[in-house]
Coordinates of C-alpha atoms and ligand atoms in Angstrom, one line a residue:
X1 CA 103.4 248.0 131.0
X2 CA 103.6 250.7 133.6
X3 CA 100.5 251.3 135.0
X4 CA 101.1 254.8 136.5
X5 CA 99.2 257.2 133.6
X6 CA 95.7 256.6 134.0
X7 CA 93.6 259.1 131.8
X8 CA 90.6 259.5 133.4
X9 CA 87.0 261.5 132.5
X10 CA 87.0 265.0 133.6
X11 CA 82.9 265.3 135.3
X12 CA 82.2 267.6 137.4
X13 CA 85.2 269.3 137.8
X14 CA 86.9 265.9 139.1
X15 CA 88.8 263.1 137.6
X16 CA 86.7 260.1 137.7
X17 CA 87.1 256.3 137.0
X18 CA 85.1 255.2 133.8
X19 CA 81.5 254.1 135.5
X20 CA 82.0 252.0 131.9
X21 CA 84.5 250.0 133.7
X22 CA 86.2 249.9 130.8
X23 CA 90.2 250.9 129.6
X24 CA 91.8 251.3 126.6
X25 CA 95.4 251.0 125.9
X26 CA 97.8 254.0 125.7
X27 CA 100.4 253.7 122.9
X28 CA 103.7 255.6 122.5
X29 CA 104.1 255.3 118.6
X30 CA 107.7 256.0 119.0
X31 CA 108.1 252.8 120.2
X32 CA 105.1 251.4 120.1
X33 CA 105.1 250.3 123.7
X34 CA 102.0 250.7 126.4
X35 CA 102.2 253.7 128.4
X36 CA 99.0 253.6 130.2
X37 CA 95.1 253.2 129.9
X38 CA 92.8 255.0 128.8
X39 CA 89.1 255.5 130.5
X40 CA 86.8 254.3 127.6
X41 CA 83.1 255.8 128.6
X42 CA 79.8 254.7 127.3
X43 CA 76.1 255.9 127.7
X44 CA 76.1 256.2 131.4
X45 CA 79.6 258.4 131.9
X46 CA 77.8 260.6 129.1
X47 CA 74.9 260.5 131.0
X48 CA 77.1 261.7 133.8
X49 CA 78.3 264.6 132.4
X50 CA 75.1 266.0 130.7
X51 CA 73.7 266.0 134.5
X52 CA 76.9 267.8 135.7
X53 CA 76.5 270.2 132.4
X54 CA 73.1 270.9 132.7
X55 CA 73.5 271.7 136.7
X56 CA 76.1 274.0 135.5
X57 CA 74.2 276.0 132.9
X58 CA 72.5 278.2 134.9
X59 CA 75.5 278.9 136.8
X60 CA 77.8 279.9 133.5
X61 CA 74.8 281.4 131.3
X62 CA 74.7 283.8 133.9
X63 CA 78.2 285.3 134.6
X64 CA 78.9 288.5 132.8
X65 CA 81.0 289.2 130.3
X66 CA 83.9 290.6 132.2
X67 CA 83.9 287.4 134.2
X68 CA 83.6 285.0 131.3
X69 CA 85.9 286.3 129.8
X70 CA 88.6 286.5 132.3
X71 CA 88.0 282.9 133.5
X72 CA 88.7 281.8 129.5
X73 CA 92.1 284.6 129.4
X74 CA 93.1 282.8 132.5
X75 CA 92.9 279.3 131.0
X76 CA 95.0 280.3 127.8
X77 CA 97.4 282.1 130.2
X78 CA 97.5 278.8 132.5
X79 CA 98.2 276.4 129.1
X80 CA 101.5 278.7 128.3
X81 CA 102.4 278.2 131.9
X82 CA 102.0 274.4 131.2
X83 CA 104.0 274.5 127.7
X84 CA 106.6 272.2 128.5
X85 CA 104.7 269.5 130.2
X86 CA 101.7 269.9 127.5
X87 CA 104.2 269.6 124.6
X88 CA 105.7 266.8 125.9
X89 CA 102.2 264.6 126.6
X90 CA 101.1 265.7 123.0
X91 CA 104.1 264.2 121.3
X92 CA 104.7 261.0 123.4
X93 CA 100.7 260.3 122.6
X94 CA 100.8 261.5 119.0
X95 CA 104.4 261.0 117.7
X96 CA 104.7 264.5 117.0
X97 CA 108.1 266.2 117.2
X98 CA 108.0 267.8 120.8
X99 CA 109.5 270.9 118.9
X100 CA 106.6 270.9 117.0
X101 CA 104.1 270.9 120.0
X102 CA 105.9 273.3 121.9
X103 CA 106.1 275.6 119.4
X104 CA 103.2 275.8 117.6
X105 CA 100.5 273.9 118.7
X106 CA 100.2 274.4 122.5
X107 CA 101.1 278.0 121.9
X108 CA 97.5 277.7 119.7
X109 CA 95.6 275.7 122.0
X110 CA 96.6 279.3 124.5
X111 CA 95.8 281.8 121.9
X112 CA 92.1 279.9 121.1
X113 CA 91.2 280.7 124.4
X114 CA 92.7 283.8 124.7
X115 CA 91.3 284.6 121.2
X116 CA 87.0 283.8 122.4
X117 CA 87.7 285.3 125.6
X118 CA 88.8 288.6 123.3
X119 CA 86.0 287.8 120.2
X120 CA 83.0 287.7 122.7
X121 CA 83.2 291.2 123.4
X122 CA 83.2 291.6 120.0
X123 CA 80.0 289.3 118.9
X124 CA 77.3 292.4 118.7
X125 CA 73.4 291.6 118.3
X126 CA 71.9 292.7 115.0
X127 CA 68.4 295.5 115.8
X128 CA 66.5 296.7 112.2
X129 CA 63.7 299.2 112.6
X130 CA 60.7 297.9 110.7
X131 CA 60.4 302.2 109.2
X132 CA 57.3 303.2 109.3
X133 CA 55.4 300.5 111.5
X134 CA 56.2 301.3 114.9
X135 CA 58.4 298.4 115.7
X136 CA 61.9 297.7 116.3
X137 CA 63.5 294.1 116.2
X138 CA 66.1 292.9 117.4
X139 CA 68.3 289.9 118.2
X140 CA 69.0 287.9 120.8
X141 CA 72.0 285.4 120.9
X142 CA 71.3 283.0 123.7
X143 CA 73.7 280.0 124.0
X144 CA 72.2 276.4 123.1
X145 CA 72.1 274.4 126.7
X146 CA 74.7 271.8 126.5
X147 CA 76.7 271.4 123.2
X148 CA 79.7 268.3 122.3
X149 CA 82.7 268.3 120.9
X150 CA 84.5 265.7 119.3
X151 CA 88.2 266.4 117.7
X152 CA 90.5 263.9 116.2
X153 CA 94.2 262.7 116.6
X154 CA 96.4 264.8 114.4
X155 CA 96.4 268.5 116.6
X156 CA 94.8 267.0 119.8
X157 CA 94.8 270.3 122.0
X158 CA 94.8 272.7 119.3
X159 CA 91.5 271.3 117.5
X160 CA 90.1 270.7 120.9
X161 CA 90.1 274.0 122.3
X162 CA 89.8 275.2 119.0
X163 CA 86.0 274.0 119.7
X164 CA 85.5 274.3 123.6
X165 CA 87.0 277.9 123.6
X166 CA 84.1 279.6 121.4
X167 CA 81.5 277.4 123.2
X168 CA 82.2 278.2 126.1
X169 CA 82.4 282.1 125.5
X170 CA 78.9 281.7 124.1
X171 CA 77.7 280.5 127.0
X172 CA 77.3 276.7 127.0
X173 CA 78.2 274.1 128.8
X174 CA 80.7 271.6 127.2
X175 CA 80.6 267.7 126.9
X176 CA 84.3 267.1 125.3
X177 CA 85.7 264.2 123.7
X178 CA 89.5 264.1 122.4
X179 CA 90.5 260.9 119.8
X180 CA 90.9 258.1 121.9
X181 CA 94.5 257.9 120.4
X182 CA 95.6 260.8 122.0
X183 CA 94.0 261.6 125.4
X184 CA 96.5 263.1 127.8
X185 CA 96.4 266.9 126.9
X186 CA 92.9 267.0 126.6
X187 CA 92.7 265.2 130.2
X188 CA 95.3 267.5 131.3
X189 CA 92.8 270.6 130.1
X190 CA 90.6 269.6 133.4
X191 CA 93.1 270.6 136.0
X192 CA 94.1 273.5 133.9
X193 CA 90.1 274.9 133.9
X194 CA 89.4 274.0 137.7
X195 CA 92.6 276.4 138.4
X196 CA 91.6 278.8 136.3
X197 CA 88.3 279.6 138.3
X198 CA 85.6 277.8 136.1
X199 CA 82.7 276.6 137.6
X200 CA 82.7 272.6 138.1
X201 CA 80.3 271.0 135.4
X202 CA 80.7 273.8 132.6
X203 CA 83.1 271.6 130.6
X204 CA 83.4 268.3 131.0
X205 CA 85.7 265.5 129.4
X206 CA 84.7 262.2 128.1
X207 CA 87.5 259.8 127.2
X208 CA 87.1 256.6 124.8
X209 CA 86.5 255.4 121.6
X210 CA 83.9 256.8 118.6
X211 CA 82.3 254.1 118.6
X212 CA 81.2 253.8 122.5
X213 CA 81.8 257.7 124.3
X214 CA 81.3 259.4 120.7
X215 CA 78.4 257.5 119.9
X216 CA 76.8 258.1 122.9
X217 CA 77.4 261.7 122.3
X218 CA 75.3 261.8 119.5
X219 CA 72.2 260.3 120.6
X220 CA 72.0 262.0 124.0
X221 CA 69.0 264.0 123.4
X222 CA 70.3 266.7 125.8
X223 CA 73.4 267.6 123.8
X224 CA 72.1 270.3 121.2
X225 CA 74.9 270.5 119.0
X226 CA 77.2 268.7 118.1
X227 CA 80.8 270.5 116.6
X228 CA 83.0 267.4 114.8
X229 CA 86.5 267.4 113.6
X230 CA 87.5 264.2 111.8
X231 CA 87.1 261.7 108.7
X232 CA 84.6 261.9 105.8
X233 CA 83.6 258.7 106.2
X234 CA 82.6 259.5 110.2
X235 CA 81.3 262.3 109.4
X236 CA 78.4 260.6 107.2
X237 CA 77.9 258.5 109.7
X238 CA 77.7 261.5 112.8
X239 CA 75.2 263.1 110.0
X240 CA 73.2 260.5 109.9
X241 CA 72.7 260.1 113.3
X242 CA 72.2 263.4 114.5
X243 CA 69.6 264.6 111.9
X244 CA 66.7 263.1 113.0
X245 CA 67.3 264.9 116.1
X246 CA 67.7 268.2 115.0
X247 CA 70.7 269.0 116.5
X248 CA 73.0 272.2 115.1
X249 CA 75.6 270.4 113.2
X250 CA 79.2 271.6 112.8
X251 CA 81.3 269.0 110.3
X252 CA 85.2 269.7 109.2
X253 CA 86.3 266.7 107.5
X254 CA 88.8 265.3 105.2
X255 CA 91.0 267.0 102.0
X256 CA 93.2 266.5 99.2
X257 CA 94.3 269.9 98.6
X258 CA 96.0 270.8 95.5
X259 CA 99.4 273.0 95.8
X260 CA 99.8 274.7 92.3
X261 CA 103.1 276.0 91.6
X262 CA 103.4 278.5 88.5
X263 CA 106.6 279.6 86.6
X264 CA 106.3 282.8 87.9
X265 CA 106.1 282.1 91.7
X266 CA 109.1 283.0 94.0
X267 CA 110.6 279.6 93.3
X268 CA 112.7 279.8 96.7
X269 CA 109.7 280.3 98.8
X270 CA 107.4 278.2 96.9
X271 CA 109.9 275.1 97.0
X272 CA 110.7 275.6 100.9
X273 CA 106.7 275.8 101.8
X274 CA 106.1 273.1 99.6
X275 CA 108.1 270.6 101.6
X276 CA 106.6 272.3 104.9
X277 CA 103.2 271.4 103.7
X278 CA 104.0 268.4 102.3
X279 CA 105.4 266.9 105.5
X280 CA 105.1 269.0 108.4
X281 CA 103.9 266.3 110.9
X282 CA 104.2 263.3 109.2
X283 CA 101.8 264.7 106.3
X284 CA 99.1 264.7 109.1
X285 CA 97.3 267.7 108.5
X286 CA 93.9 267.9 106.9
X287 CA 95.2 271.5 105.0
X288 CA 98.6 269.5 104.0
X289 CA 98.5 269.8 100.4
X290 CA 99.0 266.3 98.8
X291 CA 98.4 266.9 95.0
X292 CA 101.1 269.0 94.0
X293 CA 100.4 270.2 90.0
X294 CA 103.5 272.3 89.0
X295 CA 103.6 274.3 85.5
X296 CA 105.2 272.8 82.7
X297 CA 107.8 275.6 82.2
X298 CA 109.4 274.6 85.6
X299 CA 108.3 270.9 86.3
X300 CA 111.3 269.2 85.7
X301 CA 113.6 271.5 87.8
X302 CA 111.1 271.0 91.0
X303 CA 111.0 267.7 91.0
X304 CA 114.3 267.5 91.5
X305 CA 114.7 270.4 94.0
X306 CA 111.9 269.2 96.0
X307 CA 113.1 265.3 96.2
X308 CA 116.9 266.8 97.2
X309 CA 114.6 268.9 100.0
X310 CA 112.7 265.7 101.1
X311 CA 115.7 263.7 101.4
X312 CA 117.5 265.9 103.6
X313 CA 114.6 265.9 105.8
X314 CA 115.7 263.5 109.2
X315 CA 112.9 261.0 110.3
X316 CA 114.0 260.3 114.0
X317 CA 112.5 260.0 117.1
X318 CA 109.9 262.8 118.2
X319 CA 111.9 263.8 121.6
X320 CA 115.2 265.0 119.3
X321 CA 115.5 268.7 118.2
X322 CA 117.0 267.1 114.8
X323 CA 113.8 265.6 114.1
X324 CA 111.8 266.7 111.3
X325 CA 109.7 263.5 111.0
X326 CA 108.3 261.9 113.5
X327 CA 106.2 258.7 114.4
X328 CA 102.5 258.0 112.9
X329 CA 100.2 257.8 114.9
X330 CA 99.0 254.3 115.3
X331 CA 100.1 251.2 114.2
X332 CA 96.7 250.7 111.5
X333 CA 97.4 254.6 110.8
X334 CA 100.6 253.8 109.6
X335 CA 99.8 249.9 107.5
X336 CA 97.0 251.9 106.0
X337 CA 99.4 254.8 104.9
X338 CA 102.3 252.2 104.0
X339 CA 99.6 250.1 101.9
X340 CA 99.4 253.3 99.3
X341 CA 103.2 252.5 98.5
X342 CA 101.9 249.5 96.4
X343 CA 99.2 251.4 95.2
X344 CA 101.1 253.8 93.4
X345 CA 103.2 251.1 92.2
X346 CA 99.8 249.3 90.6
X347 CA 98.8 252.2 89.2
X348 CA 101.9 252.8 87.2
X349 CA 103.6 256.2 89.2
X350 CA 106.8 256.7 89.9
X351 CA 108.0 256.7 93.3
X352 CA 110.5 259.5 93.4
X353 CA 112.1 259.3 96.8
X354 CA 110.9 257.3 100.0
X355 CA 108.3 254.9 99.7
X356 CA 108.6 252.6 102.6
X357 CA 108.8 252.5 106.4
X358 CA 111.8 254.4 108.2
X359 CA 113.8 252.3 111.2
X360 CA 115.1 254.8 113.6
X361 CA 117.8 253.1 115.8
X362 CA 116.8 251.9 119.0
X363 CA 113.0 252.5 118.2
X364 CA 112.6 249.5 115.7
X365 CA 108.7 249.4 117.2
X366 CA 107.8 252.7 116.4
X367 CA 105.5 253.8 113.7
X368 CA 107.7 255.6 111.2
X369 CA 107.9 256.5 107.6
X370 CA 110.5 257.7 104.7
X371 CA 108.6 261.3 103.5
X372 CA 107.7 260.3 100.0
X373 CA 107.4 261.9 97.1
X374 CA 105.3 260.0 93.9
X375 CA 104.9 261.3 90.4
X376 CA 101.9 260.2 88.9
X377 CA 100.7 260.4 85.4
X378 CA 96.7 261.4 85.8
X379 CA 94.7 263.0 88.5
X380 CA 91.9 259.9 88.3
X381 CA 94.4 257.6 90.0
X382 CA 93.7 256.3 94.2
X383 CA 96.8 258.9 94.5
X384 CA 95.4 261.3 93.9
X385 CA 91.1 260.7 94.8
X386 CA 92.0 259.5 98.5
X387 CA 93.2 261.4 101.7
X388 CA 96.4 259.5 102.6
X389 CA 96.9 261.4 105.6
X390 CA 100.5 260.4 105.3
X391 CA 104.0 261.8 104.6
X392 CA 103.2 261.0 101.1
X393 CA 102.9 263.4 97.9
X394 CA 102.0 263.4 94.6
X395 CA 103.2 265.5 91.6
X396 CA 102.5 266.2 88.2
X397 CA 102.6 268.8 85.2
X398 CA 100.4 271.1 83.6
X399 CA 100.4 273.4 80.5
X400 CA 97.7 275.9 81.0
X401 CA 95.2 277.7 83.7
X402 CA 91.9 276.3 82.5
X403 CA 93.4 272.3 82.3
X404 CA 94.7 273.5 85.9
X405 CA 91.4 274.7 87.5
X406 CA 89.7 271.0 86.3
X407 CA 92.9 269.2 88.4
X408 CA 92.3 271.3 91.1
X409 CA 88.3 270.6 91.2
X410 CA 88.4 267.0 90.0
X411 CA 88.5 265.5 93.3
X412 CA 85.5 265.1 95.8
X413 CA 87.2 267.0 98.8
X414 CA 87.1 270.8 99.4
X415 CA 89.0 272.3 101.9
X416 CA 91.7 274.3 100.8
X417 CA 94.6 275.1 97.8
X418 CA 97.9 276.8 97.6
X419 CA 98.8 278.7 94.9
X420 CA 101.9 280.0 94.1
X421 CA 102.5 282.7 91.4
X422 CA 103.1 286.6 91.2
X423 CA 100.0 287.2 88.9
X424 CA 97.0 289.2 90.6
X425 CA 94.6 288.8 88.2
X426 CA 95.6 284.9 88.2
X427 CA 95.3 284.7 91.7
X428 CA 91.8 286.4 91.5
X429 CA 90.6 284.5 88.6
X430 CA 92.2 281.3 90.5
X431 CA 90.4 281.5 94.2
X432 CA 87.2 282.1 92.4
X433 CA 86.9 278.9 90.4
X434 CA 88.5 276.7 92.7
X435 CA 86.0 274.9 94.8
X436 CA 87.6 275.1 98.7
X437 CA 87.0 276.6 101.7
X438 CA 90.5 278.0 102.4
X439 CA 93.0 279.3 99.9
X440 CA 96.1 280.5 100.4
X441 CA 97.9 282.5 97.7
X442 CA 102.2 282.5 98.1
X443 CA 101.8 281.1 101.7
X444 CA 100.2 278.0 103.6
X445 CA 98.8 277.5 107.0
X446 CA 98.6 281.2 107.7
X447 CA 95.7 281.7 110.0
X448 CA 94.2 284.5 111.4
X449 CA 91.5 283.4 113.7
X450 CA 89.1 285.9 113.3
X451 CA 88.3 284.3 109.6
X452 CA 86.1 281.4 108.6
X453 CA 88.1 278.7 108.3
X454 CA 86.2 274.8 107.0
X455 CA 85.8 272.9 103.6
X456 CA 83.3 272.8 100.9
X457 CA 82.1 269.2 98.9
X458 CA 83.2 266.1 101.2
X459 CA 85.2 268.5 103.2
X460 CA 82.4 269.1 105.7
X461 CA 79.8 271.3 106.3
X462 CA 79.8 275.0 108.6
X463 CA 82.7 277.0 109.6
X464 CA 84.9 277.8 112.7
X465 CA 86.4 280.6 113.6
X466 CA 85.6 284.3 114.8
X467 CA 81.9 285.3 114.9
X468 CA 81.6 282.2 112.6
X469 CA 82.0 280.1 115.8
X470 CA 80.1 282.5 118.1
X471 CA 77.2 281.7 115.2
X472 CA 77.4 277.8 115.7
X473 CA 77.3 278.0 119.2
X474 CA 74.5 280.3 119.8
X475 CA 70.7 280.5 119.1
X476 CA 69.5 283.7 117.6
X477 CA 65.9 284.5 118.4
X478 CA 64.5 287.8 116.9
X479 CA 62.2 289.6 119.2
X480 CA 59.9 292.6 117.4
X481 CA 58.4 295.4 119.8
X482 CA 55.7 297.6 118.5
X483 CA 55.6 300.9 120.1
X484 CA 53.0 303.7 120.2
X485 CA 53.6 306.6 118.2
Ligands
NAD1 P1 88.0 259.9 112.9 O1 86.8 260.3 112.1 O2 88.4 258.5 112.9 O3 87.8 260.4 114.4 C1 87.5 261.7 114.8 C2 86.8 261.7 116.1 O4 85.6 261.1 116.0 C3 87.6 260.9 117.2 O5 87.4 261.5 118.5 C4 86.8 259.6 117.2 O6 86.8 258.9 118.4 C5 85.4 260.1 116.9 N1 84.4 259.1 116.4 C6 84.6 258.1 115.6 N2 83.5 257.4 115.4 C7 82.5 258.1 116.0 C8 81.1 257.9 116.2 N3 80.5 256.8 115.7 N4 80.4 258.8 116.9 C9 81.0 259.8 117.4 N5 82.3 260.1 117.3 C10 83.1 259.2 116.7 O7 89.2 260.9 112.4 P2 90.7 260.8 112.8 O8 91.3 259.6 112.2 O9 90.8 261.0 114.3 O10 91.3 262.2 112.2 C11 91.8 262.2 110.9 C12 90.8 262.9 110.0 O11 90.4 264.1 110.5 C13 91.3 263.1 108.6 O12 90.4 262.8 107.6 C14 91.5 264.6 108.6 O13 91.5 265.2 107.3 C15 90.4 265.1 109.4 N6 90.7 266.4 109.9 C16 89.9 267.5 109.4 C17 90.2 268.8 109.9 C18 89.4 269.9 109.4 O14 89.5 271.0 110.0 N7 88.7 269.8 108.3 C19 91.2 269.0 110.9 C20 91.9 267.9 111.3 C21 91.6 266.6 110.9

């Protein structure tokens, strides 16, 4: 193991050794060899940077406007000026194709920034004239203190600025924690923000593990929000935790989004989006649509289009511009993916094309898998009720709209649907019966930042984006003034 790439916590606007004194392993999953460590922080390195924060606040709570927001344009402007050496962190820690990273995730991570620093100017406080009292009231949106973050693996510097960008613009002061599976762009962010011009303390980076930095995020009764991007099953537990303490709560968790293909849709478009959101990195995507219900008319001629499309698709390592498919994430990421290969074989399905790990020459350790594609015969199959989180989909016919809206909502997730079809009064009928947060109608991962973007049911609770985020991370507090007439 070399032991030259040390990710460290970010406190203070230095790099500092884990006061923990503990490290965590660093794995490339394109080979599954150690890279580095990992800082893993507890209670007292949290401790660390709330004192940092809370020094800070003052400091940041304060600047105007025009500064804020030129500090924040300068840090988006400083991540495109990093592209290269971003993209290639992000995929050596996540398995990612680089291409991917380069070209549409780090280019996000800028634009979040670049986005607040923009929206903030935009984020006007709400006055009402109480007519005929004498009194005017009006709003004040004053940031919350110290808020935390905590993003997961799967788009480590997009999701994580995706948070810090809006809190910051509000205001606040920033305890940060990436997944402790994928550290290095999020340490890398430190650098990045000291250069940029922001004040030491105002964000600051914890590195390690859920259950030690996280945790201790949580119950640090200084930290008065917490914004989390992860699992269902965390989630609970983060919920659980933090309401007894009041804290604002901001949850975007886990999905098994259906992607409905009628008869009428623009089969070429459909087809080629299909096997982009089926796949596009390694099926890692919360909005990844992994119950694909197609109409009856058509069924049998998309199946086998969309298995020739999937096995044309090259599974290599992440560093190569001819690979579609790269490496999982984690070795338990990808045995708990490879486990549903048996599951779909107990519960009767078919599996189309795939269904087993890939070897990529020269990288027999790393973490891959064949893109799979499973047809199974009823939506109350493990298929089909779990989040996979895999290169792994499912298909499956259906005859008419109303059988189709009970597949779509017969699941306990909620976070967003494709549908494909040229019928407008469908399409209407369709988004307002279907019960997710995000749906997209003849397109998929389309995003405009100033909407609200986050899941209904298990799929979390509170949305990001635009003034949406601006909400979260602010505190409104009416103030009414009587006046003499
Ligand atoms: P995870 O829940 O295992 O971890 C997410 C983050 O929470 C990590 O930083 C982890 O260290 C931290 N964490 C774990 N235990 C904690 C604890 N006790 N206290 C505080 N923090 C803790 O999720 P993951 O495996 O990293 O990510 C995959 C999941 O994220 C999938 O379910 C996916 O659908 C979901 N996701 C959702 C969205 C969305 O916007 N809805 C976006 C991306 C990913």
């Amino acid at each position: 193991m070399s032991d030259q790439l040390q990710i460290l916590n970010f406190i203070n606007g230095q790099y500092a050794e884990p006061l923990s004194n503990e490290w965590l392993d660093n794995v490339n999953p394109a080979d599954g060899q150690i890279s580095g460590k990992i800082a893993n922080s507890n209670s007292a390195d949290v401790q660390a940077a709330c004192a940092a924060a809370s020094t800070a606040f003052d400091v940041w709570s304060n600047t105007t406007l025009e500064q804020r927001s030129s500090i924040l344009m300068k840090i988006g402007n400083l991540i495109e000026v990093n592209l290269e050496a971003l993209s290639v962190a992000e995929s050596e820690d996540s398995g990612k194709p680089f291409a991917r990273a380069r070209d549409l995730e780090i280019p996000r991570a800028a634009s979040n920034f670049r986005f607040f620093a923009s929206a903030i100017s935009q984020f006007a406080s709400e006055s009402h004239e109480s007519i005929g009292l004498n009194a005017i009231n009006f709003t004040l949106r004053q940031p919350l203190g110290i808020v935390g973050c905590i993003s997961p693996w799967n788009l480590p510097l997009y999701l994580f600025t995706w948070k810090i960008a809006p809190a910051l613009a509000a205001g606040n002061c920033v305890i940060a924690k990436p997944s402790e599976l994928t550290p290095r762009t999020a340490g890398m962010l430190g650098e990045i923000c000291n250069s940029a011009g922001l004040p030491v303390g105002v964000l600051n980076i914890v590195q390690g593990t859920g259950s030690s930095a996280g945790q201790a995020m949580l119950e640090h009764p200084e930290i008065k929000a917490i914004s989390f991007t992860g699992g269902t099953a965390t989630g609970e537990h983060v919920a659980r935790v933090v309401a007894p303490q009041f804290k604002k709560l901001s949850l975007e968790l886990g999905g098994k989004n259906p992607n409905i293909i009628f008869a009428d849709c623009n089969y070429q478009r459909a087809l080629a989006t299909t096997v982009q959101s089926s796949f596009a990195n390694q099926g890692q995507i919360c909005l990844c649509g992994s119950r694909i219900f197609v109409e009856a008319p058509i069924y049998e001629q998309f199946k086998t289009d969309l298995v020739a499309r999937t096995k044309e698709l090259n599974v290599g390592h992440p560093s190569l511009p001819e690979s579609t498919i790269g490496a999982m994430v984690s070795r338990p990421h990808y045995e708990k993916v490879l486990s549903y290969m048996g599951v779909a074989i107990d519960e009767g399905a078919s599996i189309l094309c795939g269904g087993g790990p890939a070897t990529v020459p020269g990288y027999e350790g790393g973490f891959y898998i064949q893109p799979t594609v499973i047809e199974v015969r009823t939506n109350q199959c493990r298929m089909n009720q779990e989040e996979i989180f895999g290169p792994i989909v499912t298909l499956m016919p259906f005859d008419t709209e109303a059988e189709l809206i009970e597949l779509a909502n017969d699941v306990r997730y909620g976070l967003s649907a494709t549908i494909w079809t040229r019928d407008l009064d469908r399409t209407m009928r369709l988004s307002k019966k279907i019960d997710c947060g995000v749906i997209w109608v003849n397109t998929w991962l389309m995003r405009d930042l100033r909407t609200p973007f986050g899941g209904m049911k298990n799929s979390g609770v509170g949305r990001e984006g635009g003034l949406e985020a601006l909400r979260f991370f602010t505190e409104p507090k009416n103030i009414c003034v009587a006046f003499e007439a």
